[in-house]
Short mmCIF file of C-alpha atoms and ligand atoms in Angstrom, two decimals:
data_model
loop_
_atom_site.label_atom_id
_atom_site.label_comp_id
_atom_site.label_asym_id
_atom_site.label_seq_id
_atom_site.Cartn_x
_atom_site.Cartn_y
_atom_site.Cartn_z
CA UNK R 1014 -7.95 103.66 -9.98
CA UNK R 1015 -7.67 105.21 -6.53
CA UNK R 1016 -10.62 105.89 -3.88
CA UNK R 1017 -10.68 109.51 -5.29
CA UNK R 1018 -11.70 108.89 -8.83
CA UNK R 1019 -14.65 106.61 -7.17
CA UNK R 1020 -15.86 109.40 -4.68
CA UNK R 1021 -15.94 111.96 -7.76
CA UNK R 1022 -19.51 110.88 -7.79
CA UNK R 1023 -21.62 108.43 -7.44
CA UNK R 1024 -21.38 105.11 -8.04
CA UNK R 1025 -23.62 101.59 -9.02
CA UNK R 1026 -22.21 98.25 -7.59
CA UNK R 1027 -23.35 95.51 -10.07
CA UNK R 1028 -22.46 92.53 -8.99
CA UNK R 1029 -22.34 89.22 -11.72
CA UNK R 1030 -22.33 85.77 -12.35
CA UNK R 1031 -20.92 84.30 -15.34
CA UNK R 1032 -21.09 87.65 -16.99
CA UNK R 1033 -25.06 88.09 -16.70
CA UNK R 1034 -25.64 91.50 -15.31
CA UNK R 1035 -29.07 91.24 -12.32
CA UNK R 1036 -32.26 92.69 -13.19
CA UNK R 1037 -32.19 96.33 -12.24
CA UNK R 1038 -28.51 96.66 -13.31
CA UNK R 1039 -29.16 99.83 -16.06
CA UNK R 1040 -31.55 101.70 -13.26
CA UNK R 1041 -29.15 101.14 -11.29
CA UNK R 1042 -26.36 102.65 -13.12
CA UNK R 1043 -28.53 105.46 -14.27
CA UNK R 1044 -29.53 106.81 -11.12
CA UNK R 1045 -25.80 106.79 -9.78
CA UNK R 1046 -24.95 108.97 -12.63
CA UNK R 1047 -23.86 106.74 -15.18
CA UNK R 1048 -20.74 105.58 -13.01
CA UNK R 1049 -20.43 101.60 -12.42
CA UNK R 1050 -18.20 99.32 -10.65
CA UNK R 1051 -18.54 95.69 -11.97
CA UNK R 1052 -17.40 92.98 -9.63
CA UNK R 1053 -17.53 89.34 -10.00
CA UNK R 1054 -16.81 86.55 -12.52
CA UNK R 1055 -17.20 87.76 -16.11
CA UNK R 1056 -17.36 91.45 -15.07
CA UNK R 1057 -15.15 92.81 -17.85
CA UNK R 1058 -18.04 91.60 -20.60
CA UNK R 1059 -21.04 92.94 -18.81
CA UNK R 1060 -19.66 96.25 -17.86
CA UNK R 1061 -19.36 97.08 -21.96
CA UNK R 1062 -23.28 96.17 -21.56
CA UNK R 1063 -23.88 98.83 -19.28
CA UNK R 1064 -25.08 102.58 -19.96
CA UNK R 1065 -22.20 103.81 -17.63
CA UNK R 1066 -20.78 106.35 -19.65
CA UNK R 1067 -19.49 108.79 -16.99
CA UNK R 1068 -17.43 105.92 -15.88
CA UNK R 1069 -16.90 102.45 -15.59
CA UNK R 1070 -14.52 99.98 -13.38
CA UNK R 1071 -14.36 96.32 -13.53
CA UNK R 1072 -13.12 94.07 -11.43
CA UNK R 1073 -12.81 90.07 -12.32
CA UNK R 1074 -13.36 88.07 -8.93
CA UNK R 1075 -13.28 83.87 -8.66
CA UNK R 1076 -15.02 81.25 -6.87
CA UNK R 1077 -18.10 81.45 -4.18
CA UNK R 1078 -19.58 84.99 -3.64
CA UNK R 1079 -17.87 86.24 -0.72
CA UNK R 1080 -19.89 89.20 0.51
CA UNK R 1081 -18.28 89.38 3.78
CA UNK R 1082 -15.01 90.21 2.28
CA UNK R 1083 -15.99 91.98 -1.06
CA UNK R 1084 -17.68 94.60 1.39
CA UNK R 1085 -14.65 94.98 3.15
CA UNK R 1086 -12.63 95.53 0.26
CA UNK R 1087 -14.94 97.53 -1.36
CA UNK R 1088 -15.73 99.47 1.35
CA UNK R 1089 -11.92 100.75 1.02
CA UNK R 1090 -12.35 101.80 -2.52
CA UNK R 1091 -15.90 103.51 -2.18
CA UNK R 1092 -14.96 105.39 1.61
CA UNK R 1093 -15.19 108.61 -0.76
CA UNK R 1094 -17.96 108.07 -2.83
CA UNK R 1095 -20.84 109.82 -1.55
CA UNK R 1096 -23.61 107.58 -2.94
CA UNK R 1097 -23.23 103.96 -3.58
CA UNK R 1098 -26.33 102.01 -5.78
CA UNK R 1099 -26.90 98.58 -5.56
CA UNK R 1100 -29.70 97.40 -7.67
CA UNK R 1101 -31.80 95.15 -5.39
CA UNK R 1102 -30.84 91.69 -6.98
CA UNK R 1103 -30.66 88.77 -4.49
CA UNK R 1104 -26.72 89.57 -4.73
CA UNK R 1105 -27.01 93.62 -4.32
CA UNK R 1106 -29.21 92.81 -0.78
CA UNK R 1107 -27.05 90.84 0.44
CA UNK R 1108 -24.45 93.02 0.32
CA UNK R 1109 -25.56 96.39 0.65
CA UNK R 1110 -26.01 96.33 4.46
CA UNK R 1111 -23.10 95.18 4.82
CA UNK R 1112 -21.39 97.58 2.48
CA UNK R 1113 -23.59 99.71 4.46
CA UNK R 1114 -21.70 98.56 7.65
CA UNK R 1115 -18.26 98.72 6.54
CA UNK R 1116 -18.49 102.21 5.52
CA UNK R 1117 -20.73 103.30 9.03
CA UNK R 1118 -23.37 104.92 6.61
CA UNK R 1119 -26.76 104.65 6.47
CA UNK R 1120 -28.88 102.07 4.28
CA UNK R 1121 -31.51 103.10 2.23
CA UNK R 1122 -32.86 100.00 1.07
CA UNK R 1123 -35.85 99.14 -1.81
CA UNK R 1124 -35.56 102.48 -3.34
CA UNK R 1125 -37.80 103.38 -6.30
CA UNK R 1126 -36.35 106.68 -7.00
CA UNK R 1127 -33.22 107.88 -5.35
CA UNK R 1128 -31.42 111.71 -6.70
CA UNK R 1129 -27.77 112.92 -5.15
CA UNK R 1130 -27.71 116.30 -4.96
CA UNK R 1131 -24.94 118.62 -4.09
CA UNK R 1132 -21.71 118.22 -2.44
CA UNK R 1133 -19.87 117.96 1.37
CA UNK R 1134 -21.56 119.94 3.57
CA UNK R 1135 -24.63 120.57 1.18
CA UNK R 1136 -24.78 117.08 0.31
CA UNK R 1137 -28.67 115.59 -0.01
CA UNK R 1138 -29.78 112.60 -1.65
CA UNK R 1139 -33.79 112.21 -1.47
CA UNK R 1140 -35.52 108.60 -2.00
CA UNK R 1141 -38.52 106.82 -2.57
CA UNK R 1142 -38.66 103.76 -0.29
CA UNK R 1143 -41.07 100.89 -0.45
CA UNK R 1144 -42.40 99.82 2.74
CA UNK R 1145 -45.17 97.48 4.06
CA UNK R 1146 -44.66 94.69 0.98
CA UNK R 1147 -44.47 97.32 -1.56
CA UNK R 1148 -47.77 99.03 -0.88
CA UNK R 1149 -46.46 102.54 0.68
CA UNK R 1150 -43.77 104.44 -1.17
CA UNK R 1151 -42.49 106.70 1.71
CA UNK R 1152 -39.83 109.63 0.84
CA UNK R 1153 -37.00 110.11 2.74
CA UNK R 1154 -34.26 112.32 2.73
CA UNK R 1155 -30.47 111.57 3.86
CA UNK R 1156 -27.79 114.90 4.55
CA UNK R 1157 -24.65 112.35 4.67
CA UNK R 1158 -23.19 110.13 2.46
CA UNK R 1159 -25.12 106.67 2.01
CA UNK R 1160 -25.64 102.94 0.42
CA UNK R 1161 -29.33 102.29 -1.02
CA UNK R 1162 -30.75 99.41 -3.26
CA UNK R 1163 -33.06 100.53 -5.86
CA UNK R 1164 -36.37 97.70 -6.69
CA UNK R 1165 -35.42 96.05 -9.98
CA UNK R 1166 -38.30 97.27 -12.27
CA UNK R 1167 -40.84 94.07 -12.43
CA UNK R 1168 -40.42 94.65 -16.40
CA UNK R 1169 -37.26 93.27 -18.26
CA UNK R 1170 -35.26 96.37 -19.02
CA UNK R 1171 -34.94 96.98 -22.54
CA UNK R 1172 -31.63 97.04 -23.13
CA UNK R 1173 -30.34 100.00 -25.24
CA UNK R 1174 -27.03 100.89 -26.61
CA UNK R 1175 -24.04 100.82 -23.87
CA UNK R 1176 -22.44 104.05 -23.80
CA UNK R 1177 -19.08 104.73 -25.09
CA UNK R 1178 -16.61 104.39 -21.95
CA UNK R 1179 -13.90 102.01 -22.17
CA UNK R 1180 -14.58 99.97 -18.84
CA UNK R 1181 -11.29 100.08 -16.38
CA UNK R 1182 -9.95 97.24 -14.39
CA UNK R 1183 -9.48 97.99 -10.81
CA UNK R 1184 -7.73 95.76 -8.85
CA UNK R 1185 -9.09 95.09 -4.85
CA UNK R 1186 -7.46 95.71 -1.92
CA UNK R 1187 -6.49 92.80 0.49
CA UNK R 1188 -8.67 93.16 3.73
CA UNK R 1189 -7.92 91.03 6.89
CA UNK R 1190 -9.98 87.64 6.80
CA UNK R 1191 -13.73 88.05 7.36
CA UNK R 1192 -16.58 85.59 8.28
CA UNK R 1193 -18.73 84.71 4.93
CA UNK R 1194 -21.46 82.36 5.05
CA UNK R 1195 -20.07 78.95 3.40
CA UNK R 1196 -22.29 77.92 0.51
CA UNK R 1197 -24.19 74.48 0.82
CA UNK R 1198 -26.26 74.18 -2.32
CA UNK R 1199 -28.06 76.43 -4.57
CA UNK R 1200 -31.27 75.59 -5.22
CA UNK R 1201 -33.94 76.53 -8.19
CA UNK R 1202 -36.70 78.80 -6.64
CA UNK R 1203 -39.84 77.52 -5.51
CA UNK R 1204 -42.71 78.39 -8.10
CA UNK R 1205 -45.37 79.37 -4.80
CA UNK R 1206 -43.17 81.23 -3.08
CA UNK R 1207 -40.62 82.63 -6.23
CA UNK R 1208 -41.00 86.02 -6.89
CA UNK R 1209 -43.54 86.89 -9.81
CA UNK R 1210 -41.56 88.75 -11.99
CA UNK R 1211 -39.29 85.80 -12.61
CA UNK R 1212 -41.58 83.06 -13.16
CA UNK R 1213 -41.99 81.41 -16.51
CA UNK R 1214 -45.50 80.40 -16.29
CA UNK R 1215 -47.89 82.10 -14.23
CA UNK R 1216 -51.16 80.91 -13.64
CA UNK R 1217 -53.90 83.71 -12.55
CA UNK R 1218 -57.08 83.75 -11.05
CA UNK R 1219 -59.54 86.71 -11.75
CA UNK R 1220 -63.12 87.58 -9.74
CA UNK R 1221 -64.66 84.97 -12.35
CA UNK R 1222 -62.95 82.22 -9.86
CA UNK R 1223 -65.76 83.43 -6.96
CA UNK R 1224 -69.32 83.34 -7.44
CA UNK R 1225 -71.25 85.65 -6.03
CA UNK R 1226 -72.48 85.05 -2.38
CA UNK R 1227 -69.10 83.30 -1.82
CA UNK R 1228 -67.38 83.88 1.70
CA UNK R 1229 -64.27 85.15 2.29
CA UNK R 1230 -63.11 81.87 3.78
CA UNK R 1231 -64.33 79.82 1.07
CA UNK R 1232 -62.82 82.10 -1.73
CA UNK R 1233 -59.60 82.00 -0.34
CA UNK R 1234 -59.51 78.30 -0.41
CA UNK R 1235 -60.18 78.50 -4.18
CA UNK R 1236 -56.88 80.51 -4.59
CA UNK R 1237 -55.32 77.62 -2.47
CA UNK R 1238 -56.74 75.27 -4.64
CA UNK R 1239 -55.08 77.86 -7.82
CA UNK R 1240 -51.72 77.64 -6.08
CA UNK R 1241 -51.33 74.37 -5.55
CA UNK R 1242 -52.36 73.38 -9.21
CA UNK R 1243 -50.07 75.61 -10.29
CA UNK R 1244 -46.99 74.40 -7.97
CA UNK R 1245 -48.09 71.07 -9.41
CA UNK R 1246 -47.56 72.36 -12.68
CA UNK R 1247 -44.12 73.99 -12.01
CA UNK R 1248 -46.13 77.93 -12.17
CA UNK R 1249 -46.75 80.44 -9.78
CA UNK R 1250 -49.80 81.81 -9.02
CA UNK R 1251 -51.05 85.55 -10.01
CA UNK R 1252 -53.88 87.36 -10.09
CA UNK R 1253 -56.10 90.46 -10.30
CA UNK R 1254 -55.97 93.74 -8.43
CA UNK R 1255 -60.00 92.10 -7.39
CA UNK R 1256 -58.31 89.09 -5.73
CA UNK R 1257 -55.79 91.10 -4.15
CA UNK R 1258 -58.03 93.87 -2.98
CA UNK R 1259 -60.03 91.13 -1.28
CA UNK R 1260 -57.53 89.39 -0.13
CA UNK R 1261 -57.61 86.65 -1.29
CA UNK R 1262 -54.42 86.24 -2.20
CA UNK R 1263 -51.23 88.43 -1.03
CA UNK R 1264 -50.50 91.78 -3.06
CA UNK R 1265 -47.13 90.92 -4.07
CA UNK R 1266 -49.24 88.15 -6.70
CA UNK R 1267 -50.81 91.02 -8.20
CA UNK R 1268 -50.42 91.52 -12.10
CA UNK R 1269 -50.79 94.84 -13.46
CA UNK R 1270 -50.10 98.68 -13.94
CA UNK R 1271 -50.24 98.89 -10.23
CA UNK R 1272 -49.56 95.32 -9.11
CA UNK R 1273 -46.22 93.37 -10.22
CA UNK R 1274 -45.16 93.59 -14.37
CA UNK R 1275 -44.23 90.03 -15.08
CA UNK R 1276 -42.94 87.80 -18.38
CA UNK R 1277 -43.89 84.50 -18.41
CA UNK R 1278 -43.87 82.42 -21.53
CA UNK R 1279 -46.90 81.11 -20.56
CA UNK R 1280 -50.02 82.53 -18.62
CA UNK R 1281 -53.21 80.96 -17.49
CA UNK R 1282 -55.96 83.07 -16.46
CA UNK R 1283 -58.86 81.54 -14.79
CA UNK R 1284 -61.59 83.57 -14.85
CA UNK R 1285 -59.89 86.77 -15.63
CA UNK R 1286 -61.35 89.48 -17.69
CA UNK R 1287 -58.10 91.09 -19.52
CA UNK R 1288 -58.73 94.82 -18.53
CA UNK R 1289 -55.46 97.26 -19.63
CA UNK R 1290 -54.63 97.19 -16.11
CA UNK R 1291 -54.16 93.93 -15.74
CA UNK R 1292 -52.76 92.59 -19.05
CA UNK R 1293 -50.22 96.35 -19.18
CA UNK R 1294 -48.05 93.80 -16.70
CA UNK R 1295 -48.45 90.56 -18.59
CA UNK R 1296 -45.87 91.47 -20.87
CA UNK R 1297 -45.99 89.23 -24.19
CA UNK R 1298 -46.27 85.63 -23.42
CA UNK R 1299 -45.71 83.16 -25.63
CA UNK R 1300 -49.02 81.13 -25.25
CA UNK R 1301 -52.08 82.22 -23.12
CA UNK R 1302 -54.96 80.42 -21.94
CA UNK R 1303 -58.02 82.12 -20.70
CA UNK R 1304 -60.81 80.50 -19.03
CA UNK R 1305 -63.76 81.84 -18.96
CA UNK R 1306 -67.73 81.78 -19.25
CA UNK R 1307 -67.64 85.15 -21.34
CA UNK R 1308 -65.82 83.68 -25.16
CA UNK R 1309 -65.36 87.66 -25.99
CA UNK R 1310 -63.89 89.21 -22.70
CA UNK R 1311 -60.71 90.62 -23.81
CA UNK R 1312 -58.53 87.72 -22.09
CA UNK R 1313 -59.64 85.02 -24.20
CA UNK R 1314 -59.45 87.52 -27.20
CA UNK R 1315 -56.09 88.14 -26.58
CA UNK R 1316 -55.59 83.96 -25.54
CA UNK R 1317 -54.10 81.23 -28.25
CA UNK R 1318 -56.62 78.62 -26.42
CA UNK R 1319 -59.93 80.04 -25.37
CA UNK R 1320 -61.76 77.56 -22.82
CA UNK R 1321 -65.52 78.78 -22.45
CA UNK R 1322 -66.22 77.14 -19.23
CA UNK R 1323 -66.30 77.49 -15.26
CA UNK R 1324 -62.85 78.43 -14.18
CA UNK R 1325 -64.13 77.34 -11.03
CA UNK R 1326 -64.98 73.57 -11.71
CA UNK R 1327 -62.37 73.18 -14.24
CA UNK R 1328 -59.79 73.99 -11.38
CA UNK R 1329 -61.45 71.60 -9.24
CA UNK R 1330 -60.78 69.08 -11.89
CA UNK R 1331 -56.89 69.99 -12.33
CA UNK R 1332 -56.49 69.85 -8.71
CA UNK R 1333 -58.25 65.82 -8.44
CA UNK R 1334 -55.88 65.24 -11.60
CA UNK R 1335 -52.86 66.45 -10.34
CA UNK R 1336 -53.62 64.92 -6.78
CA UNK R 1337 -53.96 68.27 -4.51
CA UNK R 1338 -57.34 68.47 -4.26
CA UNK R 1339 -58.19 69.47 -0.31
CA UNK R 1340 -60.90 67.31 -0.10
C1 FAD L 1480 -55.88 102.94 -11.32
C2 FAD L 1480 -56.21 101.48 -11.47
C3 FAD L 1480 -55.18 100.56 -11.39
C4 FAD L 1480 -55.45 99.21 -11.53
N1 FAD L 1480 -54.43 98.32 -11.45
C5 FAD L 1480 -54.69 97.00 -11.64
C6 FAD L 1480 -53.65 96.04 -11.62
O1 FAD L 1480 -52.46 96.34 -11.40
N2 FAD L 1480 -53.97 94.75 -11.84
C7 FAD L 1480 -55.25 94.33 -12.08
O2 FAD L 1480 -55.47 93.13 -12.28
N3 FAD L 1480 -56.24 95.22 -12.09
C8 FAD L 1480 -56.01 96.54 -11.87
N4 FAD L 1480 -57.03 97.41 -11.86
C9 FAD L 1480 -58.40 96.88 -11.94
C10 FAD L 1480 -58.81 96.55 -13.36
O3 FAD L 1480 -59.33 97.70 -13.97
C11 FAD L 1480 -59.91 95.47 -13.35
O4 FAD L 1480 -60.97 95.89 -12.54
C12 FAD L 1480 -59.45 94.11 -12.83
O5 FAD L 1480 -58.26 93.71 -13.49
C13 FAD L 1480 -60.53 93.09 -13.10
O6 FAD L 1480 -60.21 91.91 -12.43
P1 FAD L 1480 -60.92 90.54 -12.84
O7 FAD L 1480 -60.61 90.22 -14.24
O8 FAD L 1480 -60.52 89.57 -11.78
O9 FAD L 1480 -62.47 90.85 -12.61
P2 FAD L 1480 -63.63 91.19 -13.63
O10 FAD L 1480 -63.27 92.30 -14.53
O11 FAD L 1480 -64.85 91.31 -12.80
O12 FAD L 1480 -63.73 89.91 -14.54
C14 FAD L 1480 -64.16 88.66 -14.13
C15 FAD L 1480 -64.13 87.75 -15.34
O13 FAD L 1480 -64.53 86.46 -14.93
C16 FAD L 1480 -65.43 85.93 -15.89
N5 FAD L 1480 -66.28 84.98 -15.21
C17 FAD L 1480 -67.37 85.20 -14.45
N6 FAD L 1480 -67.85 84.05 -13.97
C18 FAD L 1480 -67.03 83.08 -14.43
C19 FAD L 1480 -66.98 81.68 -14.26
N7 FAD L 1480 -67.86 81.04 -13.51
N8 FAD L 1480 -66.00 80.99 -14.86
C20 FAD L 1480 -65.08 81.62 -15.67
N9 FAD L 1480 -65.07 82.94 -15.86
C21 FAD L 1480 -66.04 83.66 -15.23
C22 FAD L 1480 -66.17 87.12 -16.45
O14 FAD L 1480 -66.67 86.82 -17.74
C23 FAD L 1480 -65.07 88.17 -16.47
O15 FAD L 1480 -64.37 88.12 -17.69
C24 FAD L 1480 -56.78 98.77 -11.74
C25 FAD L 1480 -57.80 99.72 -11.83
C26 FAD L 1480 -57.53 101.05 -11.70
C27 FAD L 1480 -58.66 102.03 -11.81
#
């Protein structure tokens, strides 16, 4: 497998551990035109997994993630490839830019959307980009070859049939030595800060949280009060598009149609109503809770344990029990 079969289109750089292809891998590999280079250990397995049926390359690599040097040596087999796809895993950000680098192109990073259209001097790929914490989707448009990430979908991809392409192993060059970060420890995500869409219980607060009359100040110590009895809990705190417009907690905790589409096994709401825009990101949980004053909102319809109470107080409670009360 030579540069030139790469750069006969474009390609998606999935990069795995142990075989387990990152969230985003299929968008990935369908908006770089069904073409994917595997790298990493188990690569041969998950490139049968993925819908690359224009082409697909594997290569098997050992030991600590090196991005340093894999984006030097991949940066020799993709110099012809006019559009390179990373999907925006932890792994795919970290080395994009410098994929990006190596090659001297430039980086369109946290696509949505991203199309490759014509060829050398006609060349155009156009892209969505998310900006300012996902709340602006700007467009831009690139007239040279480039590197982009595209935002994993917050939903678990549903994983259909892998297209019929024998995966090929390609073997990587040797590229003088370069600096790589040296890995200390790897350690599980923390539930506060851990983004949403990976969390496997959620707790979220809703409007029914605030009474009326409640200041700004005040309300966003209740969400405080939310995330801390979740941390305590091992969840991560969510909430309604009312919390977030308010803000009263960040928008990147926002569940929803518009907000982030998460798949916990369990979900808490405190005094959350259930509207379709809301619960259209909650995925399926296992087990929900909903408490609430109102016993047939749709939340506590939809919940296995329906507690009819003040969200408010009963939080208040958790937090004394679980020793992070503020006061
Ligand atoms: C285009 C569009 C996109 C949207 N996208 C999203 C989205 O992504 N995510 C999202 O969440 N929303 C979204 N919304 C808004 C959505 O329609 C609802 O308005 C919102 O989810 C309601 O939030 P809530 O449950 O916090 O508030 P409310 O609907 O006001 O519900 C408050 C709940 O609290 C209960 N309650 C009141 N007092 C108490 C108390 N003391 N103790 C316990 N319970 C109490 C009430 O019974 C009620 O069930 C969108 C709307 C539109 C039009």
């Amino acid at each position: 497998v030579t540069a030139a079969t790469l750069g006969a289109g474009p390609v998606a750089v999935v990069i795995v551990r142990d075989g387990i292809l990152p969230a985003g891998a299929s968008e990935a590999v369908e908006a770089a035109a069904h073409r994917a280079l595997v790298v990493g250990s188990g690569a041969r397995t998950a490139a049968a997994e993925l819908p690359a049926g224009e082409g697909c390359w594997w290569t098997e690599t050992s030991g600590q993630f090196s991005p340093a040097v894999l984006a030097g040596q991949l940066a020799a087999l993709l110099a012809a490839t006019p559009l390179v796809v990373l999907p925006g895993s932890p792994d795919g950000r970290d080395l994009a830019p410098r994929l990006a680098d190596r090659l001297d192109r430039p980086l369109l990073a946290a696509a949505t959307a991203i199309a490759l259209h014509g060829e050398d001097d006609s060349l155009t790929i156009d892209a969505e980009l998310l900006r300012m914490d996902g709340r602006q989707t700007l467009p831009a448009r690139c007239r040279e070859p480039a590197v982009a990430t595209l935002v994993p979908p917050g939903h678990r991809h549903e994983q259909g049939p892998a297209a019929a392409c024998q995966p090929l192993e390609v073997s990587l060059p040797t590229v003088e030595a370069l600096a790589d970060p040296t890995l200390i420890a790897i350690q599980e995500p923390r539930p506060e800060t851990m983004d949403l869409a990976d969390a496997t219980r959620i707790f979220g607060g809703g409007a029914g949280l605030v009474s009326s009359g409640t200041d700004d100040r005040s309300a966003a110590a209740i969400f405080d009060r939310l995330r801390a009895v979740a941390t305590a809990l091992g969840a991560a705190a969510g909430a309604t598009r009312v919390v977030t417009d308010a803000g009263w907690l960040p928008y990147d905790r926002q569940i929803g149609t518009t907000g982030v589409s998460v798949q916990p096994e369990l979900y808490v709401a405190f005094g959350v109503s259930g509207a379709s825009q809301h619960t259209g990101g909650l995925g399926a949980p296992a087990h929900i809770v909903s408490v609430n004053t109102d016993p047939s909102c749709p939340m506590t319809a939809r919940a296995d344990l329906g507690l009819i109470t003040d969200a408010s107080s009963l939080l208040a409670e958790l937090a004394r029990r679980y020793g992070v009360a503020d006061d």
